[in-house]
Amino acid sequence: MGLLRIMMPPKLQLLAVVAFAVAMLFLENQIQKLEESRAKLERAIARHEVREIEQRHTMDGPRQDAAFDEEDDIVIIYNRVPKTASTSFTNIAYDLCAKNRYHVLHINTTKNNPVMSLQDQVRFVKNITTWNEMKPGFYHGHISYLDFAKFGVKKKPIYINVIRDPIERLVSYYYFLRFGDDYRPGLRRRKQGDKKTFDECVAEGGSDCAPEKLWLQIPFFCGHSSECWNVGSRWAMDQAKYNLVNEYFLVGVTEELEDFIMLLEAALPRFFRGATDLYRTVGKKSHLRKTTEKKLPTKQTIAKLQQSDIWKMENEFYEFALEQFQFIRAHAVREKDGDLYILTQNFFYEKIYPKSN
């Protein structure tokens, strides 16, 4: 083959290169069309499933039990940060939804854009609050925090989330874009074919591993304000901390996912009854999604990233979230023989007046 290339006239060589380039462009175009067709098919299937559920609810007739309605009038939003074990946790919700009688819905935004347009915000808030056929509902997707109160909603959804050590999250995302994972191994990834390691990328000052790429968990918790997405904004970090404490029911960390699931089961059994046992017996093996070809960064690479002010802010937010989670856990469980157990109810009512006859 090498001999043929050497003997081939220059014009034919040029034509061969052009033909190869055209063929590659054609293949890329066909792959893109297939992906678009798949996305359209997924949307069509989702719409069909929604219609089936709504028809089933209509045939069942309106609910009569007011107490049952109140118990079911609950919505959880898991605005998942990419590469924080979000798929692993969401799969548990899918496994339990039929048994625990709730609906799970994926919020699929165009190009995974975490910021919704104002009109989409209005539509989303209306869907969440009035779509009774989908209640109780567990919504999940890569979207930043949205404050329902500013839309005049009286009963807001329950927000939960999980975050991860910022450098570990970025490393996982870097290799995920190139090699994918064991969840959908055949899916073509955006950076497929790039064999450069994360260490090499940092050493060369590449854009995919730049400190600015660390800026993700803070804006996800900060929300839809423009300042949230201003890389390195101190205001954004303060707002993210405020939202985490005041607007989120519970925020766990990837490194302690089992404890996060245990606390959710204890506090929200309507959704998570059986989640801890499921995770312990099955989830650790079948649910954990592993990025392919991931290589841990060297100490030199980590030290270089840690010099960045952006890392310092993202890490401060991570440490803040970890401290909050560990505080909640410390007041909710007891340890015995190395295992954690949920505490029983530790309050009661007394001195009730006036006395009944």
mmCIF file of C-alpha atoms in Angstrom:
data_model
loop_
_atom_site.group_PDB
_atom_site.id
_atom_site.type_symbol
_atom_site.label_atom_id
_atom_site.label_comp_id
_atom_site.label_asym_id
_atom_site.label_seq_id
_atom_site.Cartn_x
_atom_site.Cartn_y
_atom_site.Cartn_z
ATOM 1 C CA MET A 1 0.000 0.000 0.000
ATOM 2 C CA GLY A 2 2.927 2.312 0.856
ATOM 3 C CA LEU A 3 4.562 1.547 -2.554
ATOM 4 C CA LEU A 4 1.333 2.466 -4.387
ATOM 5 C CA ARG A 5 1.151 5.771 -2.529
ATOM 6 C CA ILE A 6 4.742 6.620 -3.462
ATOM 7 C CA MET A 7 4.231 5.795 -7.139
ATOM 8 C CA MET A 8 0.872 7.617 -7.372
ATOM 9 C CA PRO A 9 1.058 10.927 -9.297
ATOM 10 C CA PRO A 10 0.628 14.089 -7.156
ATOM 11 C CA LYS A 11 -2.730 14.939 -8.739
ATOM 12 C CA LEU A 12 -4.107 11.510 -7.965
ATOM 13 C CA GLN A 13 -2.783 11.769 -4.415
ATOM 14 C CA LEU A 14 -4.602 15.077 -4.012
ATOM 15 C CA LEU A 15 -7.789 13.597 -5.459
ATOM 16 C CA ALA A 16 -7.532 10.643 -3.092
ATOM 17 C CA VAL A 17 -7.147 12.967 -0.089
ATOM 18 C CA VAL A 18 -10.100 15.080 -1.207
ATOM 19 C CA ALA A 19 -12.226 11.966 -1.814
ATOM 20 C CA PHE A 20 -11.354 10.650 1.644
ATOM 21 C CA ALA A 21 -12.226 13.999 3.238
ATOM 22 C CA VAL A 22 -15.566 14.122 1.413
ATOM 23 C CA ALA A 23 -16.328 10.546 2.481
ATOM 24 C CA MET A 24 -15.576 11.399 6.126
ATOM 25 C CA LEU A 25 -17.810 14.492 5.964
ATOM 26 C CA PHE A 26 -20.568 12.386 4.455
ATOM 27 C CA LEU A 27 -20.247 9.808 7.237
ATOM 28 C CA GLU A 28 -20.264 12.521 9.914
ATOM 29 C CA ASN A 29 -23.392 13.991 8.348
ATOM 30 C CA GLN A 30 -25.108 10.602 8.265
ATOM 31 C CA ILE A 31 -24.201 9.954 11.903
ATOM 32 C CA GLN A 32 -25.617 13.337 12.889
ATOM 33 C CA LYS A 33 -28.837 12.596 10.990
ATOM 34 C CA LEU A 34 -29.140 9.233 12.738
ATOM 35 C CA GLU A 35 -28.650 10.878 16.129
ATOM 36 C CA GLU A 36 -31.294 13.494 15.297
ATOM 37 C CA SER A 37 -33.688 10.757 14.173
ATOM 38 C CA ARG A 38 -33.066 8.847 17.381
ATOM 39 C CA ALA A 39 -33.792 11.980 19.439
ATOM 40 C CA LYS A 40 -37.045 12.561 17.516
ATOM 41 C CA LEU A 41 -38.051 8.936 18.070
ATOM 42 C CA GLU A 42 -37.328 9.226 21.797
ATOM 43 C CA ARG A 43 -39.485 12.369 22.010
ATOM 44 C CA ALA A 44 -42.318 10.678 20.107
ATOM 45 C CA ILE A 45 -42.182 7.650 22.414
ATOM 46 C CA ALA A 46 -42.168 9.940 25.459
ATOM 47 C CA ARG A 47 -45.249 11.827 24.194
ATOM 48 C CA HIS A 48 -47.028 8.519 23.560
ATOM 49 C CA GLU A 49 -46.212 7.279 27.058
ATOM 50 C CA VAL A 50 -47.513 10.527 28.571
ATOM 51 C CA ARG A 51 -50.779 10.253 26.625
ATOM 52 C CA GLU A 52 -51.213 6.662 27.803
ATOM 53 C CA ILE A 53 -50.723 7.650 31.434
ATOM 54 C CA GLU A 54 -53.126 10.593 31.136
ATOM 55 C CA GLN A 55 -55.764 8.375 29.503
ATOM 56 C CA ARG A 56 -55.346 5.783 32.228
ATOM 57 C CA HIS A 57 -55.851 8.423 34.912
ATOM 58 C CA THR A 58 -58.924 9.746 33.089
ATOM 59 C CA MET A 59 -60.449 6.253 32.901
ATOM 60 C CA ASP A 60 -59.755 5.717 36.602
ATOM 61 C CA GLY A 61 -61.763 8.835 37.392
ATOM 62 C CA PRO A 62 -61.037 11.595 39.894
ATOM 63 C CA ARG A 63 -59.685 10.669 43.302
ATOM 64 C CA GLN A 64 -62.143 10.862 46.188
ATOM 65 C CA ASP A 65 -59.856 10.498 49.204
ATOM 66 C CA ALA A 66 -58.611 13.964 50.229
ATOM 67 C CA ALA A 67 -55.883 12.536 52.467
ATOM 68 C CA PHE A 68 -54.599 10.394 49.607
ATOM 69 C CA ASP A 69 -54.522 13.458 47.351
ATOM 70 C CA GLU A 70 -52.497 15.414 49.883
ATOM 71 C CA GLU A 71 -50.004 12.602 50.254
ATOM 72 C CA ASP A 72 -49.574 12.357 46.496
ATOM 73 C CA ASP A 73 -49.393 16.103 45.814
ATOM 74 C CA ILE A 74 -45.615 16.114 45.917
ATOM 75 C CA VAL A 75 -42.931 16.734 43.311
ATOM 76 C CA ILE A 76 -39.179 16.196 43.636
ATOM 77 C CA ILE A 77 -36.717 17.919 41.305
ATOM 78 C CA TYR A 78 -33.237 16.481 41.016
ATOM 79 C CA ASN A 79 -31.356 19.060 38.932
ATOM 80 C CA ARG A 80 -28.400 16.772 38.490
ATOM 81 C CA VAL A 81 -24.867 18.040 37.972
ATOM 82 C CA PRO A 82 -23.045 16.070 35.230
ATOM 83 C CA LYS A 83 -20.608 13.348 36.352
ATOM 84 C CA THR A 84 -21.603 13.228 40.005
ATOM 85 C CA ALA A 85 -23.085 9.681 39.978
ATOM 86 C CA SER A 86 -26.369 11.221 38.853
ATOM 87 C CA THR A 87 -27.257 8.381 36.474
ATOM 88 C CA SER A 88 -26.487 5.818 39.157
ATOM 89 C CA PHE A 89 -28.843 7.510 41.610
ATOM 90 C CA THR A 90 -31.555 8.160 39.029
ATOM 91 C CA ASN A 91 -31.619 4.479 38.052
ATOM 92 C CA ILE A 92 -32.619 3.643 41.613
ATOM 93 C CA ALA A 93 -35.571 6.034 41.299
ATOM 94 C CA TYR A 94 -36.603 4.267 38.083
ATOM 95 C CA ASP A 95 -36.323 0.848 39.730
ATOM 96 C CA LEU A 96 -38.584 1.904 42.617
ATOM 97 C CA CYS A 97 -41.216 3.981 40.805
ATOM 98 C CA ALA A 98 -43.636 1.134 39.988
ATOM 99 C CA LYS A 99 -43.409 -0.410 43.450
ATOM 100 C CA ASN A 100 -43.759 2.906 45.302
ATOM 101 C CA ARG A 101 -46.342 4.317 42.854
ATOM 102 C CA TYR A 102 -44.825 7.527 41.500
ATOM 103 C CA HIS A 103 -43.735 8.804 38.094
ATOM 104 C CA VAL A 104 -40.180 9.510 36.930
ATOM 105 C CA LEU A 105 -39.661 12.056 34.139
ATOM 106 C CA HIS A 106 -36.422 13.132 32.464
ATOM 107 C CA ILE A 107 -36.112 16.851 31.661
ATOM 108 C CA ASN A 108 -34.368 16.770 28.272
ATOM 109 C CA THR A 109 -33.116 20.224 27.295
ATOM 110 C CA THR A 110 -31.732 21.029 23.842
ATOM 111 C CA LYS A 111 -27.971 20.378 23.782
ATOM 112 C CA ASN A 112 -28.139 19.834 27.558
ATOM 113 C CA ASN A 113 -28.365 23.595 28.081
ATOM 114 C CA PRO A 114 -28.822 24.090 31.859
ATOM 115 C CA VAL A 115 -30.328 27.576 31.429
ATOM 116 C CA MET A 116 -33.956 27.778 30.270
ATOM 117 C CA SER A 117 -35.413 30.679 28.313
ATOM 118 C CA LEU A 118 -37.887 32.825 30.248
ATOM 119 C CA GLN A 119 -40.835 31.381 28.315
ATOM 120 C CA ASP A 120 -39.616 27.825 28.979
ATOM 121 C CA GLN A 121 -39.280 28.660 32.670
ATOM 122 C CA VAL A 122 -42.970 29.642 32.710
ATOM 123 C CA ARG A 123 -43.973 26.464 30.853
ATOM 124 C CA PHE A 124 -41.858 24.294 33.141
ATOM 125 C CA VAL A 125 -43.248 25.811 36.337
ATOM 126 C CA LYS A 126 -46.796 25.386 35.046
ATOM 127 C CA ASN A 127 -46.145 21.753 34.070
ATOM 128 C CA ILE A 128 -44.603 20.863 37.395
ATOM 129 C CA THR A 129 -47.315 22.439 39.518
ATOM 130 C CA THR A 130 -50.498 21.596 37.557
ATOM 131 C CA TRP A 131 -49.715 18.275 35.881
ATOM 132 C CA ASN A 132 -51.596 16.222 38.465
ATOM 133 C CA GLU A 133 -51.525 13.060 36.341
ATOM 134 C CA MET A 134 -47.763 12.941 36.935
ATOM 135 C CA LYS A 135 -47.982 13.351 40.708
ATOM 136 C CA PRO A 136 -46.304 12.180 42.785
ATOM 137 C CA GLY A 137 -43.456 12.950 40.413
ATOM 138 C CA PHE A 138 -39.675 12.676 40.364
ATOM 139 C CA TYR A 139 -38.183 15.017 37.728
ATOM 140 C CA HIS A 140 -34.500 14.862 36.846
ATOM 141 C CA GLY A 141 -32.297 16.656 34.333
ATOM 142 C CA HIS A 142 -29.203 18.794 33.824
ATOM 143 C CA ILE A 143 -30.813 22.149 34.627
ATOM 144 C CA SER A 144 -29.759 24.886 37.007
ATOM 145 C CA TYR A 145 -31.830 25.776 40.049
ATOM 146 C CA LEU A 146 -35.083 27.599 39.297
ATOM 147 C CA ASP A 147 -36.883 29.573 42.014
ATOM 148 C CA PHE A 148 -40.578 28.667 41.755
ATOM 149 C CA ALA A 149 -41.581 31.343 44.275
ATOM 150 C CA LYS A 150 -40.993 34.205 41.851
ATOM 151 C CA PHE A 151 -43.657 32.706 39.575
ATOM 152 C CA GLY A 152 -46.279 32.969 42.315
ATOM 153 C CA VAL A 153 -46.318 29.263 43.145
ATOM 154 C CA LYS A 154 -47.641 28.515 46.628
ATOM 155 C CA LYS A 155 -46.407 24.940 46.975
ATOM 156 C CA LYS A 156 -42.861 24.621 45.696
ATOM 157 C CA PRO A 157 -41.257 21.342 44.623
ATOM 158 C CA ILE A 158 -38.657 19.597 46.756
ATOM 159 C CA TYR A 159 -35.130 20.054 45.432
ATOM 160 C CA ILE A 160 -32.397 17.456 46.004
ATOM 161 C CA ASN A 161 -28.930 17.085 44.497
ATOM 162 C CA VAL A 162 -25.507 15.447 44.716
ATOM 163 C CA ILE A 163 -22.135 17.129 44.198
ATOM 164 C CA ARG A 164 -18.591 15.843 43.848
ATOM 165 C CA ASP A 165 -14.985 16.828 44.453
ATOM 166 C CA PRO A 166 -14.515 19.405 41.648
ATOM 167 C CA ILE A 167 -11.286 18.012 40.181
ATOM 168 C CA GLU A 168 -12.550 14.424 40.258
ATOM 169 C CA ARG A 169 -15.731 15.566 38.513
ATOM 170 C CA LEU A 170 -13.784 17.391 35.782
ATOM 171 C CA VAL A 171 -11.443 14.423 35.188
ATOM 172 C CA SER A 172 -14.431 12.085 34.879
ATOM 173 C CA TYR A 173 -16.159 14.453 32.448
ATOM 174 C CA TYR A 174 -12.966 14.892 30.380
ATOM 175 C CA TYR A 175 -12.642 11.143 29.740
ATOM 176 C CA PHE A 176 -16.395 10.684 29.374
ATOM 177 C CA LEU A 177 -16.408 13.049 26.369
ATOM 178 C CA ARG A 178 -13.695 10.942 24.725
ATOM 179 C CA PHE A 179 -14.434 7.333 25.672
ATOM 180 C CA GLY A 180 -17.976 7.297 27.081
ATOM 181 C CA ASP A 181 -18.857 4.827 29.816
ATOM 182 C CA ASP A 182 -20.193 1.328 30.415
ATOM 183 C CA TYR A 183 -23.799 2.586 30.442
ATOM 184 C CA ARG A 184 -24.039 3.185 26.671
ATOM 185 C CA PRO A 185 -20.674 1.974 25.327
ATOM 186 C CA GLY A 186 -21.669 2.164 21.646
ATOM 187 C CA LEU A 187 -22.692 5.825 21.684
ATOM 188 C CA ARG A 188 -20.378 8.158 19.786
ATOM 189 C CA ARG A 189 -19.002 10.909 22.046
ATOM 190 C CA ARG A 190 -18.209 14.493 21.102
ATOM 191 C CA LYS A 191 -14.421 14.200 21.577
ATOM 192 C CA GLN A 192 -14.136 10.602 20.398
ATOM 193 C CA GLY A 193 -10.752 9.895 18.839
ATOM 194 C CA ASP A 194 -8.833 12.339 21.047
ATOM 195 C CA LYS A 195 -6.370 10.118 22.938
ATOM 196 C CA LYS A 196 -4.714 12.922 24.926
ATOM 197 C CA THR A 197 -4.646 12.224 28.666
ATOM 198 C CA PHE A 198 -5.911 14.712 31.218
ATOM 199 C CA ASP A 199 -2.336 15.215 32.455
ATOM 200 C CA GLU A 200 -1.167 16.048 28.931
ATOM 201 C CA CYS A 201 -4.082 18.421 28.447
ATOM 202 C CA VAL A 202 -3.253 20.346 31.638
ATOM 203 C CA ALA A 203 0.463 20.436 30.814
ATOM 204 C CA GLU A 204 -0.305 21.907 27.376
ATOM 205 C CA GLY A 205 -2.881 24.371 28.710
ATOM 206 C CA GLY A 206 -5.762 22.816 26.766
ATOM 207 C CA SER A 207 -9.238 24.310 26.844
ATOM 208 C CA ASP A 208 -11.054 21.098 27.878
ATOM 209 C CA CYS A 209 -9.126 20.919 31.150
ATOM 210 C CA ALA A 210 -8.797 24.637 31.850
ATOM 211 C CA PRO A 211 -9.705 25.856 35.360
ATOM 212 C CA GLU A 212 -12.769 27.579 33.870
ATOM 213 C CA LYS A 213 -14.225 24.112 33.196
ATOM 214 C CA LEU A 214 -14.380 23.567 36.956
ATOM 215 C CA TRP A 215 -17.060 26.269 37.191
ATOM 216 C CA LEU A 216 -20.207 24.146 37.078
ATOM 217 C CA GLN A 217 -21.492 23.077 40.476
ATOM 218 C CA ILE A 218 -21.728 26.648 41.755
ATOM 219 C CA PRO A 219 -23.850 27.918 38.821
ATOM 220 C CA PHE A 220 -26.081 24.822 38.978
ATOM 221 C CA PHE A 221 -26.996 25.740 42.558
ATOM 222 C CA CYS A 222 -26.942 29.504 41.966
ATOM 223 C CA GLY A 223 -29.600 29.408 39.268
ATOM 224 C CA HIS A 224 -30.757 31.352 36.240
ATOM 225 C CA SER A 225 -29.290 34.784 37.031
ATOM 226 C CA SER A 226 -26.621 36.031 34.631
ATOM 227 C CA GLU A 227 -24.114 36.491 37.444
ATOM 228 C CA CYS A 228 -24.378 32.771 38.283
ATOM 229 C CA TRP A 229 -22.574 31.948 35.053
ATOM 230 C CA ASN A 230 -19.918 34.629 35.432
ATOM 231 C CA VAL A 231 -16.872 32.426 36.065
ATOM 232 C CA GLY A 232 -15.276 33.198 39.404
ATOM 233 C CA SER A 233 -18.138 35.321 40.755
ATOM 234 C CA ARG A 234 -18.112 35.562 44.548
ATOM 235 C CA TRP A 235 -21.784 36.607 44.461
ATOM 236 C CA ALA A 236 -22.629 33.400 42.571
ATOM 237 C CA MET A 237 -20.919 31.261 45.188
ATOM 238 C CA ASP A 238 -22.691 33.046 48.054
ATOM 239 C CA GLN A 239 -26.040 32.612 46.279
ATOM 240 C CA ALA A 240 -25.291 28.929 45.656
ATOM 241 C CA LYS A 241 -24.571 28.447 49.368
ATOM 242 C CA TYR A 242 -27.763 30.262 50.300
ATOM 243 C CA ASN A 243 -29.842 28.103 47.949
ATOM 244 C CA LEU A 244 -28.209 24.907 49.161
ATOM 245 C CA VAL A 245 -29.153 25.672 52.763
ATOM 246 C CA ASN A 246 -32.549 27.288 52.221
ATOM 247 C CA GLU A 247 -33.992 25.803 49.013
ATOM 248 C CA TYR A 248 -32.692 22.227 48.938
ATOM 249 C CA PHE A 249 -34.194 19.465 51.045
ATOM 250 C CA LEU A 250 -30.963 17.451 50.973
ATOM 251 C CA VAL A 251 -27.668 17.646 49.087
ATOM 252 C CA GLY A 252 -25.373 14.641 49.215
ATOM 253 C CA VAL A 253 -21.872 13.976 47.938
ATOM 254 C CA THR A 254 -20.803 11.340 45.417
ATOM 255 C CA GLU A 255 -18.228 9.945 47.797
ATOM 256 C CA GLU A 256 -20.954 9.123 50.378
ATOM 257 C CA LEU A 257 -23.834 8.227 48.055
ATOM 258 C CA GLU A 258 -25.126 5.334 50.158
ATOM 259 C CA ASP A 259 -25.610 7.597 53.192
ATOM 260 C CA PHE A 260 -27.441 10.121 51.000
ATOM 261 C CA ILE A 261 -29.832 7.383 49.836
ATOM 262 C CA MET A 262 -30.343 6.183 53.413
ATOM 263 C CA LEU A 263 -31.333 9.659 54.610
ATOM 264 C CA LEU A 264 -33.736 10.109 51.696
ATOM 265 C CA GLU A 265 -35.425 6.808 52.466
ATOM 266 C CA ALA A 266 -35.861 7.793 56.119
ATOM 267 C CA ALA A 267 -37.216 11.265 55.325
ATOM 268 C CA LEU A 268 -39.155 10.626 52.090
ATOM 269 C CA PRO A 269 -40.309 6.985 52.191
ATOM 270 C CA ARG A 270 -43.145 7.754 49.745
ATOM 271 C CA PHE A 271 -40.479 7.791 47.036
ATOM 272 C CA PHE A 272 -37.447 6.002 48.464
ATOM 273 C CA ARG A 273 -38.840 3.094 50.480
ATOM 274 C CA GLY A 274 -36.490 0.183 49.789
ATOM 275 C CA ALA A 275 -33.775 2.339 48.188
ATOM 276 C CA THR A 276 -31.028 1.571 50.707
ATOM 277 C CA ASP A 277 -31.373 -2.212 50.447
ATOM 278 C CA LEU A 278 -31.621 -1.944 46.664
ATOM 279 C CA TYR A 279 -28.420 0.062 46.499
ATOM 280 C CA ARG A 280 -26.568 -2.236 48.892
ATOM 281 C CA THR A 281 -27.572 -5.490 47.234
ATOM 282 C CA VAL A 282 -27.747 -4.482 43.592
ATOM 283 C CA GLY A 283 -26.921 -0.833 43.084
ATOM 284 C CA LYS A 284 -23.238 -0.824 43.912
ATOM 285 C CA LYS A 285 -22.607 -3.218 41.041
ATOM 286 C CA SER A 286 -25.332 -2.566 38.479
ATOM 287 C CA HIS A 287 -26.108 1.122 39.007
ATOM 288 C CA LEU A 288 -22.660 2.623 39.284
ATOM 289 C CA ARG A 289 -21.775 4.109 35.922
ATOM 290 C CA LYS A 290 -18.041 3.934 35.193
ATOM 291 C CA THR A 291 -16.263 6.205 32.742
ATOM 292 C CA THR A 292 -14.134 4.206 30.311
ATOM 293 C CA GLU A 293 -10.348 4.638 29.993
ATOM 294 C CA LYS A 294 -10.194 7.120 32.879
ATOM 295 C CA LYS A 295 -6.674 7.743 34.189
ATOM 296 C CA LEU A 296 -6.166 9.413 37.545
ATOM 297 C CA PRO A 297 -4.255 12.709 37.330
ATOM 298 C CA THR A 298 -0.793 13.052 38.834
ATOM 299 C CA LYS A 299 -0.063 15.098 41.946
ATOM 300 C CA GLN A 300 1.599 17.704 39.731
ATOM 301 C CA THR A 301 -1.554 18.081 37.631
ATOM 302 C CA ILE A 302 -3.757 18.413 40.703
ATOM 303 C CA ALA A 303 -1.398 20.956 42.264
ATOM 304 C CA LYS A 304 -1.453 23.048 39.096
ATOM 305 C CA LEU A 305 -5.270 23.158 39.025
ATOM 306 C CA GLN A 306 -5.398 23.955 42.739
ATOM 307 C CA GLN A 307 -3.496 27.173 42.103
ATOM 308 C CA SER A 308 -6.547 28.547 40.322
ATOM 309 C CA ASP A 309 -8.954 30.884 42.136
ATOM 310 C CA ILE A 310 -11.779 29.079 40.357
ATOM 311 C CA TRP A 311 -10.790 25.763 41.927
ATOM 312 C CA LYS A 312 -10.549 27.437 45.330
ATOM 313 C CA MET A 313 -14.135 28.707 45.010
ATOM 314 C CA GLU A 314 -15.576 25.454 43.674
ATOM 315 C CA ASN A 315 -13.726 23.522 46.366
ATOM 316 C CA GLU A 316 -14.963 25.915 49.048
ATOM 317 C CA PHE A 317 -18.521 25.283 47.867
ATOM 318 C CA TYR A 318 -17.921 21.519 47.838
ATOM 319 C CA GLU A 319 -16.497 21.593 51.386
ATOM 320 C CA PHE A 320 -19.467 23.712 52.487
ATOM 321 C CA ALA A 321 -21.920 21.184 51.023
ATOM 322 C CA LEU A 322 -20.010 18.284 52.589
ATOM 323 C CA GLU A 323 -20.112 19.959 56.004
ATOM 324 C CA GLN A 324 -23.877 20.517 55.722
ATOM 325 C CA PHE A 325 -24.455 16.912 54.684
ATOM 326 C CA GLN A 326 -22.334 15.496 57.490
ATOM 327 C CA PHE A 327 -24.135 17.724 60.012
ATOM 328 C CA ILE A 328 -27.543 16.432 58.863
ATOM 329 C CA ARG A 329 -26.304 12.845 58.898
ATOM 330 C CA ALA A 330 -24.838 13.186 62.399
ATOM 331 C CA HIS A 331 -28.271 14.185 63.746
ATOM 332 C CA ALA A 332 -30.162 11.489 61.843
ATOM 333 C CA VAL A 333 -28.188 8.281 62.389
ATOM 334 C CA ARG A 334 -26.284 6.337 65.023
ATOM 335 C CA GLU A 335 -23.265 4.135 64.467
ATOM 336 C CA LYS A 336 -23.012 0.568 65.758
ATOM 337 C CA ASP A 337 -20.275 -1.916 64.878
ATOM 338 C CA GLY A 338 -19.208 0.249 61.942
ATOM 339 C CA ASP A 339 -22.689 0.441 60.407
ATOM 340 C CA LEU A 340 -25.104 3.376 60.367
ATOM 341 C CA TYR A 341 -28.693 3.086 61.570
ATOM 342 C CA ILE A 342 -31.465 5.655 61.205
ATOM 343 C CA LEU A 343 -32.637 7.114 64.521
ATOM 344 C CA THR A 344 -36.234 6.570 65.569
ATOM 345 C CA GLN A 345 -38.494 9.532 66.369
ATOM 346 C CA ASN A 346 -36.909 11.579 69.155
ATOM 347 C CA PHE A 347 -39.721 13.987 70.002
ATOM 348 C CA PHE A 348 -43.234 13.684 71.384
ATOM 349 C CA TYR A 349 -46.095 15.928 72.503
ATOM 350 C CA GLU A 350 -47.218 16.514 76.073
ATOM 351 C CA LYS A 351 -49.126 18.977 78.290
ATOM 352 C CA ILE A 352 -51.905 19.166 75.715
ATOM 353 C CA TYR A 353 -54.658 21.627 76.688
ATOM 354 C CA PRO A 354 -57.531 22.043 76.968
ATOM 355 C CA LYS A 355 -58.157 18.539 78.235
ATOM 356 C CA SER A 356 -60.726 16.544 76.343
ATOM 357 C CA ASN A 357 -63.827 15.411 78.309
#
